[in-house]
Coordinates of C-alpha atoms in Angstrom, one line a residue:
M22 CA 83.7 -22.6 -72.8
P23 CA 84.4 -25.9 -75.1
D24 CA 86.7 -24.5 -77.4
S25 CA 87.8 -27.9 -79.9
A26 CA 85.8 -30.7 -81.8
S27 CA 86.6 -32.9 -79.0
D28 CA 85.8 -30.2 -76.6
L29 CA 82.7 -30.3 -77.8
L30 CA 81.7 -33.7 -78.4
V31 CA 82.4 -34.2 -74.4
A32 CA 80.1 -31.4 -74.0
R33 CA 77.7 -32.8 -75.3
R34 CA 77.6 -36.6 -74.0
R35 CA 78.1 -35.1 -70.0
K36 CA 74.0 -33.2 -71.0
L37 CA 72.9 -36.6 -71.8
E38 CA 74.7 -38.3 -68.7
A39 CA 72.9 -34.9 -67.6
L40 CA 69.5 -36.0 -68.7
R41 CA 70.0 -39.2 -68.1
A42 CA 70.3 -38.7 -64.4
R43 CA 67.3 -36.0 -64.1
G44 CA 65.3 -39.8 -65.1
G45 CA 62.8 -40.6 -67.6
T46 CA 63.5 -42.7 -70.6
L47 CA 67.0 -41.4 -72.7
F48 CA 65.6 -41.6 -77.1
P49 CA 61.7 -41.8 -75.7
N50 CA 59.6 -42.8 -79.1
D51 CA 56.0 -41.3 -77.7
F52 CA 55.4 -37.8 -79.1
V53 CA 53.3 -37.8 -81.6
P54 CA 53.6 -34.1 -83.3
S55 CA 50.0 -32.8 -84.0
A56 CA 51.0 -30.3 -86.6
T57 CA 53.4 -29.9 -88.5
T58 CA 55.8 -25.9 -87.9
G59 CA 54.1 -25.5 -92.5
E60 CA 50.6 -26.4 -91.2
L61 CA 50.7 -23.8 -88.6
R62 CA 51.7 -21.6 -90.8
V63 CA 49.3 -21.8 -93.2
R64 CA 45.9 -21.8 -90.5
F65 CA 47.9 -19.0 -88.7
D66 CA 50.2 -16.4 -90.1
T67 CA 47.4 -14.1 -91.2
M68 CA 46.1 -14.2 -88.1
D69 CA 47.4 -10.5 -86.4
A70 CA 48.5 -10.5 -82.4
E71 CA 45.4 -9.9 -80.7
A72 CA 43.6 -12.8 -82.5
L73 CA 46.7 -14.8 -81.4
E74 CA 46.4 -13.4 -77.5
K75 CA 43.2 -13.8 -78.0
T76 CA 42.8 -17.7 -78.6
K77 CA 46.3 -19.3 -78.2
P78 CA 45.9 -21.6 -80.2
A79 CA 48.1 -24.6 -79.3
A80 CA 51.1 -26.5 -81.0
Q81 CA 52.1 -29.5 -80.1
I82 CA 55.3 -30.0 -83.1
A83 CA 58.6 -31.6 -82.8
G84 CA 62.0 -31.6 -84.4
R85 CA 65.4 -30.4 -85.0
I86 CA 66.1 -27.4 -82.9
V87 CA 68.9 -25.4 -86.1
G88 CA 69.8 -22.3 -84.0
I89 CA 69.2 -20.8 -80.6
R90 CA 69.8 -17.3 -79.8
D91 CA 69.9 -17.8 -75.3
F92 CA 69.0 -14.8 -73.4
G93 CA 69.3 -16.5 -69.9
K94 CA 66.6 -16.7 -67.7
S95 CA 64.2 -16.5 -71.6
A96 CA 65.4 -18.1 -75.0
F97 CA 64.4 -18.3 -78.5
F98 CA 64.8 -21.3 -80.6
D99 CA 64.1 -21.7 -84.5
L100 CA 62.3 -26.0 -84.8
Q101 CA 62.3 -28.0 -88.3
D102 CA 60.3 -30.5 -89.8
R103 CA 59.3 -32.2 -93.1
G104 CA 57.2 -28.1 -93.3
G105 CA 59.6 -25.4 -92.1
R106 CA 60.7 -24.0 -89.3
I107 CA 59.4 -22.0 -87.0
Q108 CA 60.4 -20.2 -83.9
V109 CA 60.0 -21.3 -80.2
N110 CA 60.0 -19.0 -77.0
V111 CA 61.5 -20.9 -73.9
K112 CA 61.7 -19.2 -70.1
R113 CA 61.8 -20.6 -67.1
D114 CA 58.9 -19.5 -65.4
D115 CA 56.5 -21.4 -68.1
L116 CA 58.6 -24.0 -67.8
A117 CA 59.4 -24.2 -64.2
D118 CA 61.9 -28.4 -64.9
D119 CA 62.1 -28.4 -68.3
F120 CA 63.7 -25.4 -68.8
E121 CA 66.4 -27.3 -66.7
T122 CA 65.7 -29.9 -69.4
Y123 CA 66.3 -27.5 -72.2
R124 CA 70.0 -26.3 -70.7
N125 CA 70.9 -29.9 -71.8
A126 CA 70.0 -29.5 -75.4
D127 CA 72.2 -28.3 -78.0
I128 CA 71.6 -27.5 -82.1
G129 CA 70.5 -30.3 -83.4
D130 CA 68.4 -32.1 -80.7
I131 CA 65.8 -33.6 -81.2
V132 CA 63.9 -32.1 -79.2
A133 CA 59.4 -32.5 -78.7
V134 CA 57.5 -29.3 -77.7
E135 CA 53.9 -28.3 -76.7
G136 CA 52.3 -25.0 -76.0
T137 CA 50.8 -21.5 -77.4
L138 CA 50.7 -19.8 -80.2
F139 CA 51.5 -15.7 -79.9
R140 CA 53.0 -13.3 -81.8
T141 CA 56.4 -11.2 -80.5
R142 CA 56.4 -7.6 -81.0
A143 CA 59.0 -7.8 -84.6
G144 CA 55.5 -9.5 -85.7
E145 CA 57.3 -13.2 -85.6
L146 CA 55.6 -16.4 -86.2
T147 CA 56.4 -18.2 -82.4
V148 CA 55.6 -21.4 -80.3
R149 CA 55.2 -20.2 -75.9
A150 CA 56.8 -23.7 -74.7
R151 CA 54.7 -24.9 -71.9
S152 CA 56.0 -28.8 -71.7
F153 CA 60.2 -29.1 -73.7
R154 CA 60.9 -32.9 -74.2
V155 CA 64.9 -33.8 -75.7
L156 CA 63.9 -37.0 -78.1
T157 CA 66.8 -37.7 -80.0
K158 CA 69.8 -35.5 -78.6
S159 CA 72.9 -35.2 -81.0
L160 CA 76.3 -36.6 -80.2
R161 CA 78.1 -34.2 -82.5
P162 CA 77.1 -29.8 -84.1
L163 CA 76.3 -29.1 -86.6
P164 CA 79.0 -27.3 -88.6
E165 CA 79.0 -23.9 -88.8
K166 CA 78.7 -21.6 -91.3
W167 CA 77.7 -24.9 -93.6
H168 CA 76.4 -22.5 -96.9
G169 CA 79.6 -21.4 -96.9
L170 CA 81.5 -24.5 -97.7
A171 CA 83.5 -24.6 -99.8
D172 CA 83.7 -28.7 -100.1
T173 CA 82.0 -29.4 -101.9
E174 CA 82.1 -33.7 -101.0
I175 CA 80.9 -33.1 -97.5
R176 CA 77.4 -31.9 -98.1
Y177 CA 77.6 -35.5 -101.4
R178 CA 79.5 -37.3 -98.6
Q179 CA 77.6 -36.4 -95.8
R180 CA 74.3 -35.4 -98.0
Y181 CA 72.0 -35.5 -94.5
L182 CA 73.4 -32.6 -93.2
D183 CA 72.5 -30.6 -96.6
L184 CA 68.9 -31.0 -96.1
I185 CA 68.6 -30.3 -93.0
A186 CA 71.1 -27.2 -93.7
N187 CA 70.3 -26.2 -96.5
A188 CA 66.4 -25.9 -97.0
E189 CA 67.3 -25.6 -101.1
V190 CA 68.8 -28.9 -101.2
A191 CA 65.4 -30.5 -100.2
G192 CA 63.4 -28.5 -102.1
V193 CA 64.9 -29.8 -105.1
F194 CA 64.7 -33.7 -103.8
R195 CA 60.5 -33.2 -102.3
K196 CA 60.9 -31.6 -107.2
R197 CA 62.7 -34.7 -108.1
A198 CA 59.3 -36.3 -105.8
A199 CA 56.7 -34.1 -107.7
I200 CA 58.8 -34.2 -111.3
L201 CA 58.1 -38.6 -110.9
Q202 CA 54.1 -38.7 -109.5
K203 CA 53.4 -36.9 -112.1
I204 CA 55.3 -38.9 -115.3
R205 CA 53.6 -42.0 -114.2
E206 CA 50.5 -40.2 -113.5
Y207 CA 50.3 -39.0 -117.2
F208 CA 52.0 -42.4 -118.4
I209 CA 48.8 -44.1 -116.5
E210 CA 45.8 -42.0 -117.6
R211 CA 47.3 -42.4 -121.2
E212 CA 46.7 -46.0 -120.4
F213 CA 49.8 -47.5 -119.5
I214 CA 51.3 -49.9 -117.5
E215 CA 53.7 -49.9 -115.4
V216 CA 55.8 -51.9 -114.7
E217 CA 59.1 -53.6 -113.7
T218 CA 61.8 -55.4 -115.4
P219 CA 64.2 -57.6 -114.5
M220 CA 67.9 -55.4 -112.8
M221 CA 70.5 -59.1 -112.8
Q222 CA 70.5 -59.9 -116.9
L223 CA 72.2 -63.6 -118.4
L224 CA 72.7 -60.3 -121.1
A225 CA 73.7 -56.0 -121.1
G226 CA 71.7 -55.7 -124.2
G227 CA 69.2 -52.9 -125.1
A228 CA 71.8 -49.8 -125.0
A229 CA 75.7 -49.4 -126.0
A230 CA 77.0 -49.1 -122.6
R231 CA 79.4 -51.4 -121.0
P232 CA 77.8 -53.1 -117.7
F233 CA 79.2 -53.6 -114.6
V234 CA 79.2 -58.7 -114.2
T235 CA 78.2 -59.0 -111.0
H236 CA 78.1 -63.5 -110.2
H237 CA 75.5 -65.8 -108.9
N238 CA 77.0 -68.5 -106.1
A239 CA 74.0 -70.4 -107.0
L240 CA 74.1 -70.7 -110.2
D241 CA 77.8 -70.6 -110.1
L242 CA 76.9 -67.9 -113.0
D243 CA 78.0 -64.0 -114.1
L244 CA 74.9 -62.3 -114.9
Y245 CA 74.9 -58.4 -115.3
L246 CA 73.6 -55.4 -114.1
R247 CA 71.2 -53.8 -117.1
V248 CA 71.9 -51.2 -118.4
A249 CA 68.5 -50.8 -119.5
P250 CA 65.3 -52.3 -119.8
E251 CA 64.5 -52.2 -123.1
L252 CA 64.9 -56.0 -124.8
Y253 CA 61.9 -56.6 -122.0
L254 CA 60.1 -54.2 -122.2
K255 CA 59.3 -54.7 -125.9
R256 CA 59.1 -58.9 -124.8
L257 CA 55.5 -57.0 -123.3
V258 CA 54.8 -55.3 -126.0
V259 CA 55.1 -59.0 -127.8
G260 CA 52.6 -60.4 -125.4
G261 CA 50.3 -58.4 -125.9
V262 CA 50.8 -55.6 -123.5
E263 CA 50.6 -52.7 -125.8
R264 CA 51.4 -49.3 -124.4
V265 CA 54.6 -50.3 -121.3
F266 CA 56.8 -47.6 -119.1
E267 CA 59.1 -48.1 -116.3
L268 CA 61.1 -46.2 -113.8
S269 CA 64.1 -48.1 -113.3
R270 CA 67.3 -47.9 -112.5
V271 CA 69.7 -48.7 -115.0
F272 CA 74.2 -49.1 -114.7
R273 CA 76.2 -48.0 -116.6
N274 CA 80.1 -49.0 -115.7
E275 CA 82.5 -45.4 -117.4
G276 CA 83.0 -42.5 -116.5
V277 CA 82.3 -40.7 -113.4
S278 CA 81.7 -36.9 -113.3
T279 CA 78.5 -33.6 -113.0
Q280 CA 77.1 -35.1 -115.8
H281 CA 77.0 -38.7 -115.2
N282 CA 76.1 -41.2 -112.7
P283 CA 76.9 -44.8 -112.9
E284 CA 74.5 -45.5 -111.4
F285 CA 70.6 -43.5 -112.2
T286 CA 67.0 -43.3 -113.2
L287 CA 65.6 -43.9 -116.5
L288 CA 62.2 -43.5 -118.1
E289 CA 61.6 -46.1 -121.0
F290 CA 57.8 -46.2 -122.6
Y291 CA 56.9 -48.2 -125.3
M292 CA 53.5 -47.6 -127.6
A293 CA 51.1 -49.6 -130.1
Y294 CA 50.5 -48.6 -133.6
A295 CA 53.1 -46.0 -132.7
D296 CA 56.2 -44.3 -134.5
Y297 CA 58.5 -41.9 -133.5
R298 CA 56.9 -39.2 -135.4
R299 CA 54.2 -39.3 -132.4
L300 CA 56.7 -39.4 -129.4
M301 CA 58.4 -36.1 -130.6
E302 CA 54.4 -35.4 -130.3
I303 CA 54.3 -37.0 -126.9
T304 CA 57.2 -35.7 -125.4
E305 CA 57.0 -32.1 -125.9
D306 CA 54.0 -32.7 -124.2
L307 CA 54.6 -34.2 -120.7
F308 CA 57.8 -32.0 -120.7
G309 CA 55.9 -29.3 -120.3
A310 CA 53.3 -30.8 -118.5
L311 CA 57.1 -31.4 -116.3
A312 CA 57.4 -28.2 -116.8
R313 CA 54.2 -26.1 -115.6
H314 CA 53.9 -29.0 -112.9
V315 CA 57.3 -28.3 -110.9
A316 CA 58.5 -24.9 -112.6
G317 CA 55.4 -23.0 -112.9
G318 CA 55.8 -22.3 -117.5
L319 CA 57.6 -23.3 -120.4
R320 CA 60.1 -21.0 -120.1
L321 CA 62.8 -22.6 -117.8
R322 CA 67.0 -21.0 -116.7
W323 CA 69.1 -23.7 -117.0
G324 CA 72.2 -23.2 -116.0
E325 CA 73.9 -19.5 -118.2
H326 CA 71.0 -20.8 -121.6
D327 CA 66.9 -19.6 -120.8
V328 CA 65.4 -22.7 -122.2
D329 CA 61.5 -22.5 -123.8
L330 CA 59.7 -25.5 -124.3
T331 CA 56.7 -24.5 -126.1
P332 CA 56.1 -26.7 -129.0
P333 CA 56.8 -27.3 -132.1
W334 CA 60.7 -27.9 -131.2
E335 CA 62.8 -27.5 -134.1
R336 CA 63.8 -31.3 -136.2
L337 CA 67.4 -31.1 -137.7
T338 CA 69.0 -33.7 -139.2
L339 CA 72.7 -35.6 -138.4
C340 CA 74.0 -35.1 -141.6
D341 CA 72.5 -31.2 -141.2
A342 CA 74.1 -31.2 -138.1
V343 CA 77.4 -31.6 -139.8
R344 CA 77.1 -29.6 -143.0
R345 CA 76.0 -26.0 -139.8
Y346 CA 78.2 -27.0 -137.1
A347 CA 81.3 -28.5 -138.9
G348 CA 81.2 -26.5 -141.6
A349 CA 80.9 -30.1 -143.4
E350 CA 80.4 -30.3 -147.5
E351 CA 77.9 -32.1 -149.3
R352 CA 81.2 -34.0 -150.8
D353 CA 82.5 -34.3 -147.3
L354 CA 79.6 -37.1 -146.4
A355 CA 79.1 -38.2 -149.4
S356 CA 81.9 -42.1 -148.6
R357 CA 83.4 -43.0 -145.7
D358 CA 86.6 -42.2 -147.2
S359 CA 85.5 -38.7 -147.5
L360 CA 84.5 -38.7 -144.1
R361 CA 87.7 -39.8 -142.3
A362 CA 89.0 -37.7 -144.5
F363 CA 87.0 -34.7 -143.1
A364 CA 87.2 -35.8 -139.7
T365 CA 90.5 -36.5 -139.8
G366 CA 91.9 -32.7 -141.5
R367 CA 89.0 -31.3 -138.7
G368 CA 91.4 -33.2 -136.2
V369 CA 89.1 -36.3 -133.9
E370 CA 90.7 -39.4 -133.5
L371 CA 89.4 -42.6 -135.8
D372 CA 88.7 -45.8 -135.4
P373 CA 90.1 -47.7 -138.1
A374 CA 87.0 -49.3 -137.9
W375 CA 84.4 -47.4 -137.7
G376 CA 81.7 -47.0 -140.3
A377 CA 80.2 -43.8 -141.6
G378 CA 77.3 -43.7 -139.3
K379 CA 80.2 -44.0 -136.2
I380 CA 82.1 -41.2 -138.0
L381 CA 78.9 -39.0 -138.6
L382 CA 78.3 -39.4 -135.0
E383 CA 81.4 -38.7 -133.9
L384 CA 81.8 -35.1 -135.7
F385 CA 78.4 -34.6 -134.8
E386 CA 78.9 -34.7 -131.0
K387 CA 82.0 -33.4 -131.4
F388 CA 81.3 -30.3 -133.5
A389 CA 77.0 -29.8 -133.2
E390 CA 75.3 -31.4 -129.6
H391 CA 77.0 -29.3 -126.9
R392 CA 76.0 -25.5 -129.7
L393 CA 72.0 -27.2 -130.0
I394 CA 70.8 -25.2 -127.0
A395 CA 66.8 -25.0 -127.9
P396 CA 64.9 -28.2 -127.5
T397 CA 65.9 -29.9 -130.8
F398 CA 64.9 -33.5 -132.2
V399 CA 67.9 -34.9 -134.4
V400 CA 66.7 -37.4 -136.3
G401 CA 68.8 -39.8 -139.7
Y402 CA 71.1 -41.6 -137.8
P403 CA 72.6 -44.6 -139.5
V404 CA 72.1 -48.2 -139.6
E405 CA 75.7 -48.9 -137.6
V406 CA 74.7 -46.4 -134.8
S407 CA 71.2 -48.0 -134.2
P408 CA 70.8 -51.2 -133.4
L409 CA 67.3 -52.1 -132.6
A410 CA 65.2 -49.4 -134.6
R411 CA 64.1 -49.2 -138.2
R412 CA 65.4 -48.7 -141.0
N413 CA 63.8 -45.6 -142.6
V414 CA 61.5 -46.7 -145.9
E415 CA 62.5 -43.6 -147.7
D416 CA 66.8 -44.1 -147.0
P417 CA 67.0 -47.8 -145.7
E418 CA 70.6 -46.8 -144.3
V419 CA 69.2 -44.5 -141.8
T420 CA 66.6 -44.8 -138.7
D421 CA 63.1 -43.2 -138.1
R422 CA 64.8 -42.6 -134.4
F423 CA 65.2 -38.9 -132.9
E424 CA 67.7 -37.7 -130.2
L425 CA 65.9 -34.7 -127.3
F426 CA 68.9 -32.4 -127.4
I427 CA 67.9 -29.1 -124.8
A428 CA 71.0 -26.7 -123.0
G429 CA 73.7 -28.3 -125.4
R430 CA 72.0 -32.6 -123.2
E431 CA 70.9 -35.5 -124.5
M432 CA 67.2 -35.8 -122.8
A433 CA 65.8 -38.2 -124.8
N434 CA 66.7 -41.2 -127.4
A435 CA 63.8 -43.0 -129.6
F436 CA 62.6 -44.8 -132.7
S437 CA 60.0 -46.7 -134.0
E438 CA 61.3 -49.8 -133.3
L439 CA 62.7 -52.6 -135.5
N440 CA 60.1 -55.9 -135.1
D441 CA 61.9 -57.9 -138.6
P442 CA 63.5 -60.5 -136.7
E443 CA 65.7 -61.8 -139.7
D444 CA 67.1 -57.8 -140.0
Q445 CA 67.6 -57.4 -136.2
R446 CA 69.5 -60.8 -136.7
R447 CA 72.2 -59.4 -139.3
R448 CA 72.0 -55.9 -136.2
F449 CA 73.2 -58.3 -133.7
E450 CA 75.9 -60.3 -136.2
A451 CA 77.1 -56.6 -137.4
Q452 CA 77.1 -55.9 -133.7
A453 CA 79.1 -59.4 -132.5
L454 CA 81.7 -59.1 -134.8
A455 CA 82.3 -55.3 -133.8
R456 CA 82.5 -56.8 -130.1
A457 CA 85.1 -59.5 -131.6
S458 CA 87.3 -56.0 -132.6
G459 CA 86.8 -54.8 -128.9
D460 CA 84.0 -53.0 -129.4
E461 CA 83.2 -53.7 -125.5
E462 CA 80.0 -51.3 -125.7
A463 CA 78.2 -53.7 -128.8
Q464 CA 74.7 -55.5 -128.1
P465 CA 75.6 -58.3 -127.4
M466 CA 73.9 -61.4 -129.7
D467 CA 70.2 -62.4 -128.2
E468 CA 68.9 -65.5 -129.4
D469 CA 65.9 -65.1 -126.4
F470 CA 64.7 -61.9 -127.2
L471 CA 64.9 -62.5 -131.8
L472 CA 62.7 -65.6 -130.7
A473 CA 60.3 -63.0 -129.6
L474 CA 60.4 -61.1 -132.2
E475 CA 59.6 -64.5 -134.0
H476 CA 56.4 -64.1 -132.8
A477 CA 55.3 -61.2 -133.7
M478 CA 55.8 -58.1 -132.0
P479 CA 53.1 -54.7 -133.5
P480 CA 54.2 -51.5 -135.1
T481 CA 55.8 -50.5 -132.0
A482 CA 57.9 -47.4 -130.7
G483 CA 60.2 -46.7 -127.6
E484 CA 61.8 -43.8 -125.8
G485 CA 63.7 -43.4 -122.5
V486 CA 64.3 -40.4 -121.2
G487 CA 67.0 -39.4 -118.7
I488 CA 65.3 -38.6 -115.9
D489 CA 68.3 -36.9 -113.5
R490 CA 69.1 -34.4 -116.3
L491 CA 64.7 -33.3 -116.2
V492 CA 65.6 -33.0 -113.1
M493 CA 68.6 -31.2 -113.1
M494 CA 66.6 -28.7 -116.0
L495 CA 63.4 -28.0 -114.6
T496 CA 65.5 -27.4 -110.5
N497 CA 68.2 -25.5 -112.3
Q498 CA 71.4 -27.4 -111.2
S499 CA 74.4 -27.7 -112.9
S500 CA 76.0 -30.5 -112.0
I501 CA 73.7 -34.7 -111.1
R502 CA 75.7 -35.1 -107.6
D503 CA 72.4 -32.0 -107.1
V504 CA 69.5 -34.3 -108.2
I505 CA 71.4 -37.7 -106.9
L506 CA 70.4 -38.1 -102.5
F507 CA 74.4 -40.2 -102.7
P508 CA 75.4 -40.1 -105.2
L509 CA 78.5 -42.5 -106.5
L510 CA 82.4 -40.4 -106.0
R511 CA 85.2 -42.3 -105.3
P512 CA 86.7 -43.3 -101.4
P513 CA 87.3 -40.6 -99.3
A514 CA 91.5 -40.4 -99.2

């Protein structure tokens, strides 16, 4: 028996050569399954042994061998396909020459089986093989004791092995696909149009984030991978596309962690003749519809937290959150100087260029954000930190904006859109000053977008929802890497 990794590789290649010597086509592409293992279970799981023996239902399946129990002239193996797993029984007397083909098969091989269904003495639904073929020889063995593997980075780097070995992982990504499909259905049913906007942009606008830079050789022009699709979607609203959404890949040149991946999926949608309060209602309804669809109800477990998505969700102002969780008094929030003194006293490091709004936001993020477990809409964001949001009529120093937090994580950002081109120009100018002072996440001056606003954008509300975090919540995953098939990782040493 081979006793090392190199011996195993040699043994598998010898089996490949043995299959070649038997004749026929190696790596054939002429077998078509008549059903998946899941379909067979749906149709025949309720039939008892006597009924199966009488009717002998035919099975023509293909998939990967993921387990073998060999008894010499007879063997059982588990075959896995997209529908699940089913047991297969192979016997020398049933297979004749094909039994020698089976002897050259290994765990990991893709095989084709034709036969009939029966139940073993233990009651297991099983295919009694009448023919057996190796469709693809696996030249490398699957890792042993995969479920106990401690090195999660190997799981992420070789996701295909993770999917083969762990049905729960495959289930997460099936749910992710169901979530995306349900989102599309939700908005299309409400007369939204799905669009695609540029991923390479002349200006990286629409979010406070540091962009990735690329270069177009033919035009000798630097371009940016988009940090958000927002400014293009609002151009479409100007053009009369009154309800629009995009499920987009966005790129932000930031750190890699269990909560952040530089490339991620963002839902953005815009609705004319609506305000941010209307989007609160839509968000509650959308999240509820998704939870019922993939999690079976509105009460979820996310890590150490129980989350109840039953509306209405709490509304909390940014100032009230800082009062409640940072212990600020009214006098501490009265001015930039008092905010700076309070924050410094609480050990918060501040940039000298920050205004009152940025200091307030820093206090919120340090002391309050992680404590918002139940779904909470935080409102009353200062203009200073909301360069694209409409001013509140009653208090022009803040905007008609909310951010949604669940289990201490930001889940969505929305606001009534700023459609006054003169106010937007002043906001961009303030952002340009911040950028000149070293803020690499400040918004650039976008003259083309201002030109679009001068052609009149109707009153509009827009929202962005991080899809990866949403999937994390709905599938109870603690790391963003567990909901992205191929997360960005440092190169192996």
